[in-house]
Coordinates of C-alpha atoms in Angstrom, one line a residue:
Chain A
M1 CA -0.1 0.1 0.0
S2 CA 1.3 3.3 -0.9
V3 CA 1.8 6.1 1.3
E4 CA -0.8 8.1 -0.5
E5 CA -3.1 5.1 0.3
R6 CA -2.4 4.8 3.8
L7 CA -3.1 8.4 4.3
R8 CA -6.5 7.9 2.9
A9 CA -7.5 4.9 4.6
T10 CA -6.5 7.0 7.9
T11 CA -8.5 9.7 6.8
E12 CA -11.4 7.6 6.6
A13 CA -10.8 5.7 10.1
V14 CA -10.6 8.8 11.5
T15 CA -13.9 10.1 10.0
A16 CA -15.8 6.8 11.3
A17 CA -14.0 7.5 14.6
M18 CA -15.6 10.8 15.1
R19 CA -18.4 11.8 17.5
P20 CA -21.4 13.8 15.8
V21 CA -20.2 17.5 15.8
R22 CA -21.6 19.6 18.5
P23 CA -23.6 22.7 17.2
L24 CA -22.4 26.0 16.6
D25 CA -22.9 28.0 20.0
L26 CA -22.8 31.9 18.5
P27 CA -23.0 34.3 21.3
P28 CA -25.6 36.7 21.0
E29 CA -25.1 40.0 19.8
P30 CA -24.8 42.2 22.7
S31 CA -27.0 45.0 21.3
A32 CA -29.6 42.7 19.6
A33 CA -30.0 40.7 22.9
R34 CA -30.9 44.0 24.5
S35 CA -33.2 45.1 22.2
A36 CA -35.3 41.9 22.6
A37 CA -35.0 41.7 26.0
R38 CA -36.2 45.2 26.6
P39 CA -40.0 46.3 25.6
R40 CA -39.8 49.0 22.9
R41 CA -40.4 52.4 23.5
V42 CA -42.8 54.0 21.7
R43 CA -40.8 56.7 19.9
P44 CA -41.9 60.4 20.1
A45 CA -42.6 62.2 16.3
R46 CA -39.3 62.4 14.8
R47 CA -37.3 65.9 15.2
W48 CA -35.0 65.0 12.6
P49 CA -36.7 63.0 9.6
G50 CA -33.9 63.4 7.1
W51 CA -30.8 62.3 8.7
L52 CA -30.0 60.0 6.0
V53 CA -29.3 61.9 3.1
P54 CA -27.8 59.9 0.5
V55 CA -24.2 60.4 -1.2
A56 CA -24.2 61.8 -4.4
A57 CA -21.2 59.8 -5.9
A58 CA -20.5 62.3 -8.9
A59 CA -16.9 63.6 -8.8
A60 CA -13.6 63.2 -6.7
V61 CA -15.3 64.7 -3.8
I62 CA -18.0 62.3 -3.1
A63 CA -20.4 64.3 -1.5
V64 CA -21.6 65.4 2.0
A65 CA -23.4 62.3 3.1
A66 CA -25.3 63.6 5.7
T67 CA -25.6 67.3 6.6
L68 CA -26.8 68.8 9.1
V69 CA -28.0 71.9 7.5
A70 CA -29.8 70.2 4.7
V71 CA -32.0 69.0 7.6
R72 CA -33.4 72.7 7.5
H73 CA -34.9 72.5 4.2
L74 CA -36.9 69.2 4.8
S75 CA -40.3 70.0 5.3
G76 CA -41.5 69.2 8.7
A77 CA -38.6 69.3 10.2
G78 CA -37.9 70.8 13.6
P79 CA -35.2 72.7 15.3
V80 CA -31.9 72.0 13.7
P81 CA -29.1 70.5 16.0
R82 CA -25.4 71.1 15.5
V83 CA -22.8 69.3 16.1
T84 CA -21.7 70.7 19.2
P85 CA -20.9 69.2 22.6
A86 CA -23.9 71.8 23.6
A87 CA -26.1 71.0 21.4
T88 CA -25.8 67.1 21.1
S89 CA -25.3 66.1 24.5
T90 CA -25.2 67.4 28.1
A91 CA -23.6 64.3 29.3
A92 CA -20.0 64.6 30.8
L93 CA -17.4 62.5 29.7
P94 CA -13.7 61.8 31.5
D95 CA -11.1 64.4 30.2
G96 CA -9.5 63.5 27.2
V97 CA -12.7 61.0 25.8
P98 CA -13.6 61.8 22.5
R99 CA -17.3 63.0 22.0
Y100 CA -17.8 61.5 18.8
Y101 CA -17.4 58.3 17.2
V102 CA -18.0 56.5 13.9
A103 CA -19.3 52.7 13.9
L104 CA -20.3 50.8 11.1
S105 CA -23.8 49.3 11.0
R106 CA -24.2 45.5 10.9
P107 CA -24.1 44.0 7.9
G108 CA -27.6 43.7 5.9
T109 CA -28.5 42.7 2.5
S110 CA -30.0 44.7 -0.4
K111 CA -33.4 44.2 -2.0
G112 CA -31.2 42.3 -4.9
G113 CA -29.7 40.1 -2.1
T114 CA -26.4 41.9 -2.0
P115 CA -24.5 42.4 1.1
V116 CA -24.9 46.1 2.2
R117 CA -23.1 48.5 5.4
N118 CA -23.6 52.1 6.1
A119 CA -22.0 53.8 9.0
F120 CA -23.1 56.4 11.3
L121 CA -21.6 58.7 13.2
A122 CA -22.6 59.3 17.0
D123 CA -22.2 61.1 20.5
A124 CA -20.2 59.2 23.3
G125 CA -21.6 60.9 26.1
T126 CA -25.3 59.7 25.1
G127 CA -24.8 56.9 22.4
Q128 CA -27.1 59.3 20.2
R129 CA -26.7 59.0 16.9
L130 CA -26.5 62.3 14.6
A131 CA -25.7 61.3 11.1
T132 CA -25.9 58.2 8.7
L133 CA -23.4 57.9 6.2
N134 CA -24.0 56.1 3.1
P135 CA -21.3 54.3 0.9
P136 CA -21.5 54.7 -3.0
S137 CA -24.3 52.3 -4.2
D138 CA -21.7 49.8 -5.3
A139 CA -19.7 49.6 -2.4
L140 CA -20.0 48.8 1.3
F141 CA -18.1 50.4 4.1
T142 CA -15.9 47.7 6.1
G143 CA -13.5 49.8 8.4
V144 CA -13.0 53.0 10.0
A145 CA -10.1 54.4 11.8
A146 CA -9.9 57.8 14.0
S147 CA -7.4 60.5 14.5
A148 CA -6.6 62.5 17.7
D149 CA -8.6 65.5 17.1
D150 CA -11.9 63.5 17.3
K151 CA -13.1 65.5 14.2
T152 CA -11.4 63.5 11.5
F153 CA -11.9 59.7 10.8
V154 CA -11.2 57.7 7.6
L155 CA -13.6 55.0 6.5
D156 CA -12.6 52.2 4.3
A157 CA -15.2 50.6 1.8
V158 CA -15.1 47.6 -0.5
A159 CA -16.5 48.7 -4.0
G160 CA -17.5 46.1 -7.0
P161 CA -20.1 44.4 -8.8
G162 CA -22.3 42.4 -6.8
L163 CA -22.1 44.6 -3.7
G164 CA -24.3 47.9 -2.4
T165 CA -27.5 48.6 -3.0
S166 CA -27.0 49.1 -6.7
G167 CA -25.8 45.4 -7.1
S168 CA -27.3 42.0 -8.0
S169 CA -26.5 38.7 -6.1
H170 CA -27.1 37.3 -9.8
A171 CA -24.3 39.2 -11.6
D172 CA -21.3 36.9 -12.7
T173 CA -18.4 38.9 -10.7
S174 CA -15.7 36.5 -10.9
S175 CA -13.7 38.4 -13.5
V176 CA -14.1 41.6 -12.2
P177 CA -12.3 42.3 -8.9
Q178 CA -13.0 44.3 -6.0
S179 CA -11.3 47.4 -4.8
H180 CA -11.1 49.3 -1.4
I181 CA -12.0 53.0 -1.6
F182 CA -11.0 55.3 1.2
F183 CA -12.9 58.0 2.4
V184 CA -12.3 61.1 5.1
L185 CA -14.9 62.4 7.1
R186 CA -14.4 65.6 8.7
L187 CA -16.5 67.3 11.2
T188 CA -16.8 71.1 11.6
P189 CA -19.2 72.1 14.4
G190 CA -20.6 75.3 13.4
A191 CA -19.4 75.3 10.0
A192 CA -22.5 75.5 7.2
H193 CA -21.4 71.8 6.2
Q194 CA -20.6 70.5 9.8
V195 CA -20.2 66.7 8.0
R196 CA -18.4 66.1 5.2
L197 CA -17.3 62.7 3.6
T198 CA -15.1 63.0 0.8
R199 CA -13.6 60.3 -1.2
V200 CA -9.5 60.2 -0.9
P201 CA -7.7 60.7 -4.3
I202 CA -5.4 57.6 -4.0
A203 CA -4.4 56.3 -7.3
A204 CA -3.7 52.8 -6.4
S205 CA -7.0 50.8 -6.7
F206 CA -6.1 47.7 -4.0
T207 CA -7.7 44.9 -6.2
H208 CA -7.3 41.5 -5.1
T209 CA -6.3 43.1 -1.5
S210 CA -6.5 42.3 1.9
I211 CA -6.2 45.1 4.6
G212 CA -4.4 44.4 8.1
G213 CA -4.7 47.6 9.6
L214 CA -5.7 51.3 8.6
A215 CA -4.5 54.1 10.9
V216 CA -4.9 57.9 10.8
S217 CA -2.2 59.9 12.3
P218 CA -2.7 61.9 15.5
D219 CA -2.7 65.0 13.4
G220 CA -5.0 63.5 11.1
R221 CA -3.0 64.2 7.8
T222 CA -1.8 61.1 7.3
L223 CA -3.2 57.5 6.5
A224 CA -1.3 54.4 7.0
I225 CA -2.1 50.9 5.5
I226 CA -0.9 47.5 5.6
F227 CA -2.0 45.1 3.2
Q228 CA -1.4 42.2 1.1
V229 CA -2.1 41.9 -2.4
Y230 CA -3.0 38.6 -4.0
L231 CA -2.0 37.3 -7.5
G232 CA -4.6 35.4 -9.5
D233 CA -4.3 32.1 -7.6
A234 CA -4.4 33.5 -4.4
T235 CA -0.9 33.2 -3.7
P236 CA 0.0 36.4 -1.1
G237 CA 2.2 38.8 -2.7
P238 CA 4.8 40.8 -0.2
E239 CA 3.1 42.5 2.8
T240 CA 3.3 46.0 2.3
L241 CA 3.0 49.1 4.7
R242 CA 2.1 52.6 3.0
T243 CA 1.0 55.9 3.9
Y244 CA -0.7 58.4 2.1
S245 CA -1.4 62.2 2.4
L246 CA -5.4 62.6 3.0
A247 CA -5.5 65.8 1.7
T248 CA -4.0 64.8 -1.8
G249 CA -4.0 60.8 -1.9
R250 CA -0.2 61.2 -2.6
E251 CA 1.6 58.3 -1.6
L252 CA 4.3 59.2 1.3
R253 CA 6.0 56.4 2.1
S254 CA 6.0 52.7 1.3
W255 CA 7.6 49.5 3.1
T256 CA 7.9 46.3 1.5
E257 CA 8.3 42.5 2.6
P258 CA 11.8 41.6 0.5
V259 CA 10.2 38.0 0.6
P260 CA 6.0 37.1 0.8
S261 CA 6.8 35.4 4.0
S262 CA 3.9 37.0 6.2
Q263 CA 0.9 34.6 7.4
S264 CA -0.6 37.7 9.3
S265 CA -3.0 39.2 6.6
G266 CA -6.1 37.2 6.0
I267 CA -7.4 35.8 2.6
P268 CA -8.4 37.7 -0.5
G269 CA -11.6 39.4 0.3
L270 CA -11.0 39.4 4.1
D271 CA -9.9 42.4 6.0
S272 CA -8.8 42.5 9.6
F273 CA -8.2 46.1 10.7
D274 CA -6.4 44.8 13.9
R275 CA -2.7 45.3 12.9
L276 CA -1.8 48.8 13.0
S277 CA -1.6 51.9 14.9
W278 CA 0.4 55.4 15.3
L279 CA 2.2 56.1 18.3
G280 CA 1.9 59.6 20.2
D281 CA 4.7 61.2 18.6
G282 CA 2.9 61.1 15.0
R283 CA 6.2 59.4 13.5
T284 CA 6.1 56.0 14.5
L285 CA 3.9 53.2 13.2
A286 CA 3.2 50.0 14.8
F287 CA 2.4 47.0 13.5
A288 CA 1.9 43.3 13.9
Y289 CA 3.9 40.8 11.6
S290 CA 3.9 36.9 11.5
A291 CA 6.3 35.3 9.7
L292 CA 5.1 31.9 8.4
A293 CA 4.9 29.4 11.7
A294 CA 6.6 31.9 13.7
H295 CA 5.0 33.6 16.7
P296 CA 3.4 37.0 16.1
V297 CA 5.8 40.2 16.9
L298 CA 4.9 43.9 17.4
R299 CA 7.3 45.9 15.0
T300 CA 7.8 49.6 14.8
V301 CA 9.0 51.4 12.0
R302 CA 9.9 55.4 11.9
T303 CA 8.2 57.3 9.1
D304 CA 11.0 59.5 8.9
G305 CA 13.5 57.0 8.8
P306 CA 15.5 55.4 5.9
G307 CA 14.5 52.7 3.9
T308 CA 11.6 50.7 2.3
D309 CA 12.0 47.2 3.4
L310 CA 9.4 46.2 5.9
I311 CA 11.5 44.1 7.9
A312 CA 15.1 45.4 7.6
D313 CA 13.9 49.0 7.9
S314 CA 11.5 48.5 11.2
R315 CA 12.4 47.2 14.5
P316 CA 10.8 43.9 16.6
V317 CA 9.6 45.2 19.8
F318 CA 7.5 43.0 21.4
P319 CA 6.9 39.2 21.1
V320 CA 3.1 38.9 21.5
P321 CA 2.3 36.1 23.9
A322 CA 0.2 33.2 23.3
D323 CA -2.5 34.6 25.2
C324 CA -2.7 38.2 24.3
Y325 CA -5.7 38.9 22.1
L326 CA -5.2 41.8 20.0
P327 CA -2.6 43.6 21.3
L328 CA -2.4 47.2 21.1
M329 CA 0.5 49.1 21.6
T330 CA 0.1 52.3 23.9
A331 CA 0.7 55.9 22.7
D332 CA 4.2 56.1 24.3
G333 CA 5.5 52.9 23.2
Q334 CA 6.4 51.6 26.4
A335 CA 3.6 49.2 27.0
V336 CA 1.2 46.6 25.0
I337 CA -2.3 46.3 25.7
C338 CA -3.3 42.5 25.6
G339 CA -7.2 41.4 25.5
T340 CA -8.3 37.8 26.3
E341 CA -10.6 35.5 24.3
T342 CA -12.7 32.7 26.1
V343 CA -15.2 31.2 23.7
N344 CA -17.3 28.6 23.8
H345 CA -14.9 26.5 26.0
G346 CA -17.6 26.1 28.4
C347 CA -16.5 27.0 32.2
V348 CA -12.9 27.7 31.5
K349 CA -10.7 29.2 34.2
G350 CA -10.0 32.9 33.7
Q351 CA -12.0 36.1 33.5
P352 CA -12.3 38.5 30.7
E353 CA -9.7 41.3 31.3
L354 CA -7.2 43.8 30.1
T355 CA -3.8 43.3 30.7
A356 CA -0.5 45.7 30.2
Y357 CA 2.8 44.1 29.3
A358 CA 5.9 46.2 29.5
V359 CA 7.8 46.7 26.2
A360 CA 11.2 46.5 27.5
T361 CA 10.9 43.3 29.6
G362 CA 8.3 41.8 27.9
K363 CA 6.5 40.8 31.1
L364 CA 3.0 41.4 32.5
E365 CA 3.1 44.7 34.5
R366 CA -0.5 45.0 35.4
V367 CA -4.4 44.2 35.1
L368 CA -6.0 47.2 33.6
Y369 CA -9.6 45.7 34.1
R370 CA -11.1 42.4 35.0
Y371 CA -14.6 41.6 34.4
P372 CA -16.2 40.8 38.0
G373 CA -18.5 38.4 36.6
G374 CA -18.8 34.7 37.0
A375 CA -17.3 32.0 35.1
C376 CA -19.5 29.7 32.0
I377 CA -19.2 32.9 29.6
S378 CA -18.3 33.7 26.4
S379 CA -16.2 37.2 26.3
F380 CA -14.0 39.6 24.3
A381 CA -11.7 41.7 25.8
Q382 CA -10.0 44.0 23.4
A383 CA -8.6 47.6 23.0
E384 CA -8.7 48.3 19.9
W385 CA -10.1 51.9 19.3
A386 CA -7.8 54.2 20.1
R387 CA -7.8 57.9 19.7
S388 CA -4.7 57.9 17.7
G389 CA -1.5 58.3 19.5
T390 CA -3.7 59.5 22.5
L391 CA -5.8 57.1 24.1
A392 CA -6.9 53.5 24.1
I393 CA -10.5 52.3 24.7
G394 CA -11.0 49.0 26.0
N395 CA -14.5 47.2 25.1
I396 CA -15.6 44.0 26.9
Q397 CA -18.2 41.8 25.2
I398 CA -19.6 38.7 27.7
S399 CA -22.6 36.4 27.0
R400 CA -23.9 33.4 28.1
P401 CA -24.0 30.7 25.1
G402 CA -27.5 29.0 25.5
V403 CA -29.3 31.5 28.2
P404 CA -31.9 33.3 26.5
S405 CA -32.4 34.9 30.0
A406 CA -29.0 36.3 30.2
P407 CA -28.4 39.3 27.2
G408 CA -25.2 39.9 26.2
T409 CA -23.3 42.6 27.7
S410 CA -20.8 45.2 26.1
I411 CA -18.7 47.5 28.0
F412 CA -16.5 50.3 27.0
G413 CA -13.6 52.2 28.7
A414 CA -11.1 54.7 28.4
I415 CA -8.1 53.0 29.5
T416 CA -5.6 55.3 31.8
P417 CA -2.1 54.1 33.1
N418 CA -4.4 53.4 36.7
E419 CA -7.8 52.9 35.6
F420 CA -10.5 51.6 33.5
T421 CA -13.4 54.5 33.2
S422 CA -16.7 53.0 32.2
L423 CA -18.1 55.3 28.9
P424 CA -21.7 55.5 28.6
V425 CA -21.3 54.2 24.9
S426 CA -23.9 51.8 23.3
P427 CA -22.6 49.9 20.0
I428 CA -26.3 50.4 18.8
E429 CA -26.5 48.2 15.9
A430 CA -22.7 47.8 15.3
T431 CA -20.9 44.6 15.4
V432 CA -18.2 45.0 18.0
I433 CA -14.9 43.9 16.1
P434 CA -11.8 45.7 15.2
G435 CA -12.2 48.5 12.5
A436 CA -16.2 48.1 13.1
M437 CA -15.8 51.6 15.5
A438 CA -13.5 54.4 16.0
F439 CA -13.0 57.3 18.7
Chain B
M1 CA -21.3 17.0 -5.8
T2 CA -24.0 18.3 -3.7
E3 CA -25.1 22.0 -3.6
T4 CA -25.0 23.8 0.0
P5 CA -28.1 25.0 0.5
A6 CA -29.1 28.9 0.2
P7 CA -28.3 30.5 3.5
P8 CA -30.8 32.6 5.1
A9 CA -30.6 36.2 5.5
G10 CA -28.7 37.7 8.6
A11 CA -25.1 36.9 9.3
E12 CA -26.1 34.3 12.3
G13 CA -28.0 32.5 10.2
Q14 CA -25.7 32.3 7.3
V15 CA -22.9 31.4 9.5
T16 CA -24.7 28.5 11.4
A17 CA -25.7 27.4 7.6
L18 CA -22.1 27.4 6.7
Y19 CA -21.0 25.4 10.1
Q20 CA -23.8 22.7 9.1
A21 CA -22.2 22.2 5.8
H22 CA -18.7 22.2 6.5
A23 CA -18.1 21.7 10.2
T24 CA -17.3 17.6 9.7
G25 CA -14.9 18.5 7.3
L26 CA -13.4 20.7 9.4
V27 CA -13.4 19.0 12.2
R28 CA -11.7 16.3 10.6
L29 CA -8.6 18.6 9.4
A30 CA -8.3 19.8 12.8
M31 CA -8.3 16.2 14.1
L32 CA -5.6 15.2 11.8
M33 CA -3.5 18.2 13.2
L34 CA -4.0 17.6 16.8
G35 CA -5.2 14.3 17.4
D36 CA -8.4 14.5 19.7
Q37 CA -11.9 15.3 18.6
P38 CA -12.4 18.0 21.4
S39 CA -9.7 20.2 20.9
A40 CA -10.7 19.8 17.1
E41 CA -14.2 21.1 17.8
D42 CA -12.6 24.2 20.1
V43 CA -10.6 25.6 17.0
V44 CA -13.6 24.8 14.5
Q45 CA -15.8 26.9 16.9
D46 CA -13.6 29.6 17.4
A47 CA -13.1 29.7 13.5
F48 CA -16.7 30.1 12.9
L49 CA -17.1 32.7 15.8
G50 CA -14.4 34.7 14.3
L51 CA -15.9 34.5 10.8
Y52 CA -19.4 35.4 12.4
R53 CA -18.1 38.2 14.1
R54 CA -15.9 39.4 10.7
W55 CA -19.2 38.7 8.5
G56 CA -19.5 42.5 7.8
A57 CA -15.6 42.5 6.7
L58 CA -16.2 39.7 4.2
G59 CA -16.9 41.6 1.0
D60 CA -17.9 38.2 -1.0
P61 CA -19.8 35.8 1.3
G62 CA -18.5 32.9 -1.1
R63 CA -15.1 33.3 0.4
A64 CA -16.3 32.3 3.8
V65 CA -15.3 28.8 3.6
A66 CA -12.1 29.5 2.6
Y67 CA -11.6 31.8 5.5
A68 CA -12.8 29.0 7.7
R69 CA -10.4 26.4 6.7
A70 CA -7.4 29.4 7.1
S71 CA -8.5 30.2 10.5
V72 CA -9.0 26.2 11.5
L73 CA -5.3 26.1 10.2
N74 CA -4.1 28.8 12.2
G75 CA -6.2 28.1 15.3
C76 CA -4.3 24.6 15.1
R77 CA -1.1 26.2 14.5
D78 CA -1.7 28.0 17.9
V79 CA -2.8 24.9 19.8
L80 CA 0.3 23.3 19.0
R81 CA 2.6 26.1 19.6
R82 CA 0.8 26.0 23.1
R83 CA 1.2 22.4 23.8
S84 CA 5.1 22.5 22.5
R85 CA 5.5 25.3 25.1
K86 CA 3.8 23.2 27.9
I87 CA 4.6 19.8 27.3
P88 CA 8.3 18.4 26.5
A89 CA 7.9 17.5 22.8
A90 CA 9.4 13.8 23.3
L91 CA 6.4 13.9 26.0
L92 CA 3.9 15.1 23.6
E93 CA 3.1 11.9 21.3
P94 CA 1.3 9.7 24.0
H95 CA -1.0 12.6 25.0
A96 CA -1.8 13.9 21.5
E97 CA -4.7 11.3 21.0
S98 CA -7.3 11.0 23.2
A99 CA -8.1 7.6 24.6
E100 CA -11.4 7.2 22.9
A101 CA -9.4 7.7 19.7
R102 CA -6.8 5.2 20.6
A103 CA -9.6 2.7 21.1
L104 CA -11.2 3.2 18.1
L105 CA -8.4 3.7 15.4
G106 CA -6.6 0.4 14.8
E107 CA -2.5 0.2 15.2
E108 CA -1.9 0.9 11.6
H109 CA -3.9 4.5 11.5
R110 CA -2.2 5.3 14.7
E111 CA 1.0 5.0 13.2
V112 CA 0.3 7.1 10.3
L113 CA -1.4 9.8 12.6
A114 CA 2.3 9.8 14.9
A115 CA 4.2 9.8 11.7
L116 CA 2.2 12.7 10.4
R117 CA 2.8 14.6 13.5
R118 CA 6.5 14.2 13.2
L119 CA 6.7 16.0 10.0
P120 CA 7.7 19.6 9.9
G121 CA 4.6 22.3 9.9
R122 CA 4.2 23.2 6.6
Q123 CA 4.7 19.4 5.5
R124 CA 2.3 18.3 7.6
E125 CA -0.3 20.8 6.6
A126 CA 0.3 20.5 3.1
V127 CA 0.3 16.6 3.5
I128 CA -3.1 16.5 5.3
L129 CA -4.9 19.2 3.1
R130 CA -3.3 17.8 -0.3
H131 CA -3.4 14.0 0.1
C132 CA -5.6 13.2 3.1
L133 CA -8.6 16.1 2.6
G134 CA -7.8 15.9 -1.4
L135 CA -8.2 19.4 -1.8
P136 CA -6.8 20.9 -5.0
E137 CA -3.7 22.8 -4.7
D138 CA -4.7 26.3 -5.2
E139 CA -7.3 25.7 -2.4
V140 CA -4.2 24.5 0.0
A141 CA -2.6 27.4 -1.1
E142 CA -5.1 29.5 -0.1
A143 CA -5.7 28.0 3.1
M144 CA -2.0 28.1 3.9
K145 CA -1.3 31.2 2.6
V146 CA 1.6 30.2 0.8
S147 CA 2.2 29.9 -3.0
R148 CA 0.9 26.7 -5.2
G149 CA 4.8 26.0 -5.8
T150 CA 5.5 25.9 -2.2
V151 CA 2.7 23.4 -1.8
K152 CA 4.1 21.3 -4.3
S153 CA 7.3 21.1 -2.9
A154 CA 6.1 20.8 0.7
S155 CA 3.7 17.8 0.1
H156 CA 6.1 16.2 -2.2
R157 CA 8.9 16.6 0.5
G158 CA 6.5 15.6 3.3
L159 CA 5.1 12.4 1.5
A160 CA 8.9 11.4 1.1
A161 CA 9.6 11.9 5.0
L162 CA 6.2 10.1 5.5
A163 CA 7.5 7.3 4.0
R164 CA 10.9 7.0 5.7
I165 CA 9.3 7.8 8.9
L166 CA 6.8 4.5 8.6
K167 CA 9.4 2.5 7.0
E168 CA 11.6 3.3 10.3
A169 CA 8.6 2.3 12.4
Q170 CA 8.4 -1.3 10.7

C-alpha cells in the first residue's frame, strides 16, 4: 500500500471514529439581545426625519453624506441640532475622551440580495446617532479609523459588482475584482456643512487586496495602511505598509517585505483592521507581523527614517504572548495592552480582562480591567479603538451562550495607566469587531 | 457533488448554515492536525465565531469557507504552539490522541497519525490538506497562505519524509 493510500485509509478511519460534531454556539449580539429583552418604547415624532441624505457619488469629492444643514430644508423638520457638545449632549465624559465616534452598521442585505453596510456618526456621551453615512451604491463600508482630534475619521469601503444597493446577487462577478476606496469624514461644528465625507484620491486601486490595518496619524493628515495583494491564484504577495496624504491622496512612504512570508493577513476579500497603530509622536507606526509558523511580533517603523524594507527598516519590539488577544501598543510605545478571548469552551478558568505588558521586559505589568462576573461565559476583551496616539478605549463583550434570559453585555471604557473609566457608549447596532468602531 | 443550500438572511443564520455544511470536514482537518476531537471542535468553533464576528468585513460571502479553513489551520498552529511550550516534545505524542481515539483507531492508523505529527509544520499541513482531504492545490495554497509552488514542494517532501518514518517504524 502506498503512502497516499495509507493516508486516505487513515483519514477514513478518523472520519469513522468521529463523534457527531457539536452544534455551533454563537454568542448573541449584545445590542440585539438587549433590544430583544427590553420592551420597545414608543418613539416620539422624529425631530429630524432627514438624517439619511444619500451620498452623491459624482466626482472625486463624493459628497456630503449627511449634513445637518440639509435638514433645514426638509418639510416638517424641527429645530436643527448642531454638531457641538452643547447641542448634542449634556452627558459628561472623562477628560480626554472623544465626544464623537463612528461605527459601522451591522451587515445587511439589499433587496437584490447583495451585501450592504453603512456607517453612522454618534455621540459617545449619549449614544445618540447624529448622522448616517452611506457608501457609493456599489460599495459597502468595511472599516473605520480615527485621528486624535475627534473630528477626523477615515472609512474604508470595498466596491465592486455584486456589492451595495446597486448590485445584483445574480451578477457574474468572478472576472471583476473588488477594490478598496477610502473616504475621509471631517466634522466642523459650527460650519455650514458640519459633516463632510470626501473620497481620498488615492491612485492605487487596492484590488485583490486584504487590508490588515488602517490608522490615521494623530494630526489627522496621514493615512497608513498595511495590506497584502493576492495574485490570481490566491498566492499572497509581499506585505506592504504605505502612508498617504489624506489631503491629496499622494503616496508618502512605502515599506515592503523582501520575500512574501507573512501569514498575518487574511485571505483575499477579508480585512482585519487590527494590526496597525500610530504612536503618540506621530512619526512611528506599530504593526503586528508574523512570519510563517512563527510567533507574532509587534514591530515599529519610523516614518521619517530611511529605507523601504518592511523587515530590515523596522524594529521588532515585542513578541506577542500566546494568550494576548489583539495587542495594542500604547501611545508612548512603552507598553502593550492585551485582551482575552474565551469562547465556547464552557466553564473555563480565567476571566475577561485587559492587561498591560512592559515592552522593555516583555513581562506582564498589571491588570487594567477584570470583568467581575462569574464563569461559564463567552467573552472578548479588546483594546482596539485608540484615539490615534492619545488614548486607548477598551471593550469587553460578555455573553452566556444558550441562556436566553441572560442577554449579552458590552462594556466600554477609557484606559489610563491606573484605571478603566467606564463610558456610556452603546454599540447601537454595530457589530463590535476591530475596525467597526473608531473614537 | 451536493450543492450547499442557500443560507438564510442575517449573519447568524448564514454562519450557522455554513457550519452545518462544513463543520464535519473542518473538524476532520483539525483532528488530523491535533489528534483529538475536543480540541479540534474548539478550534472549529473559534473559527466560525471569528467568521461571524467578521462577517461584515467579508465583501464576498463566497470566500467564507476558504476563510474558515485558513482560520482552522491557524487555530491548529496556535494549539500546537501552546502544547509544545507546556509539554516537552518527547512527551507529547502519548497525549496527542485521546483514549477514545486510541480505542477506535487501529494500530496501522495510529502509526500514520504519529508519523504525520513528526513532519515539519508546513509539510504536515500540505500533506493533510492535499493528500488526506484531497483539496486542489489552489485551495491548499489559500488555506496555508503560501504559493502553489510551495504546496507542491512541501507535499512532495512531506510524502517522502512520511514514507521514511513509516518504514523506520516497521
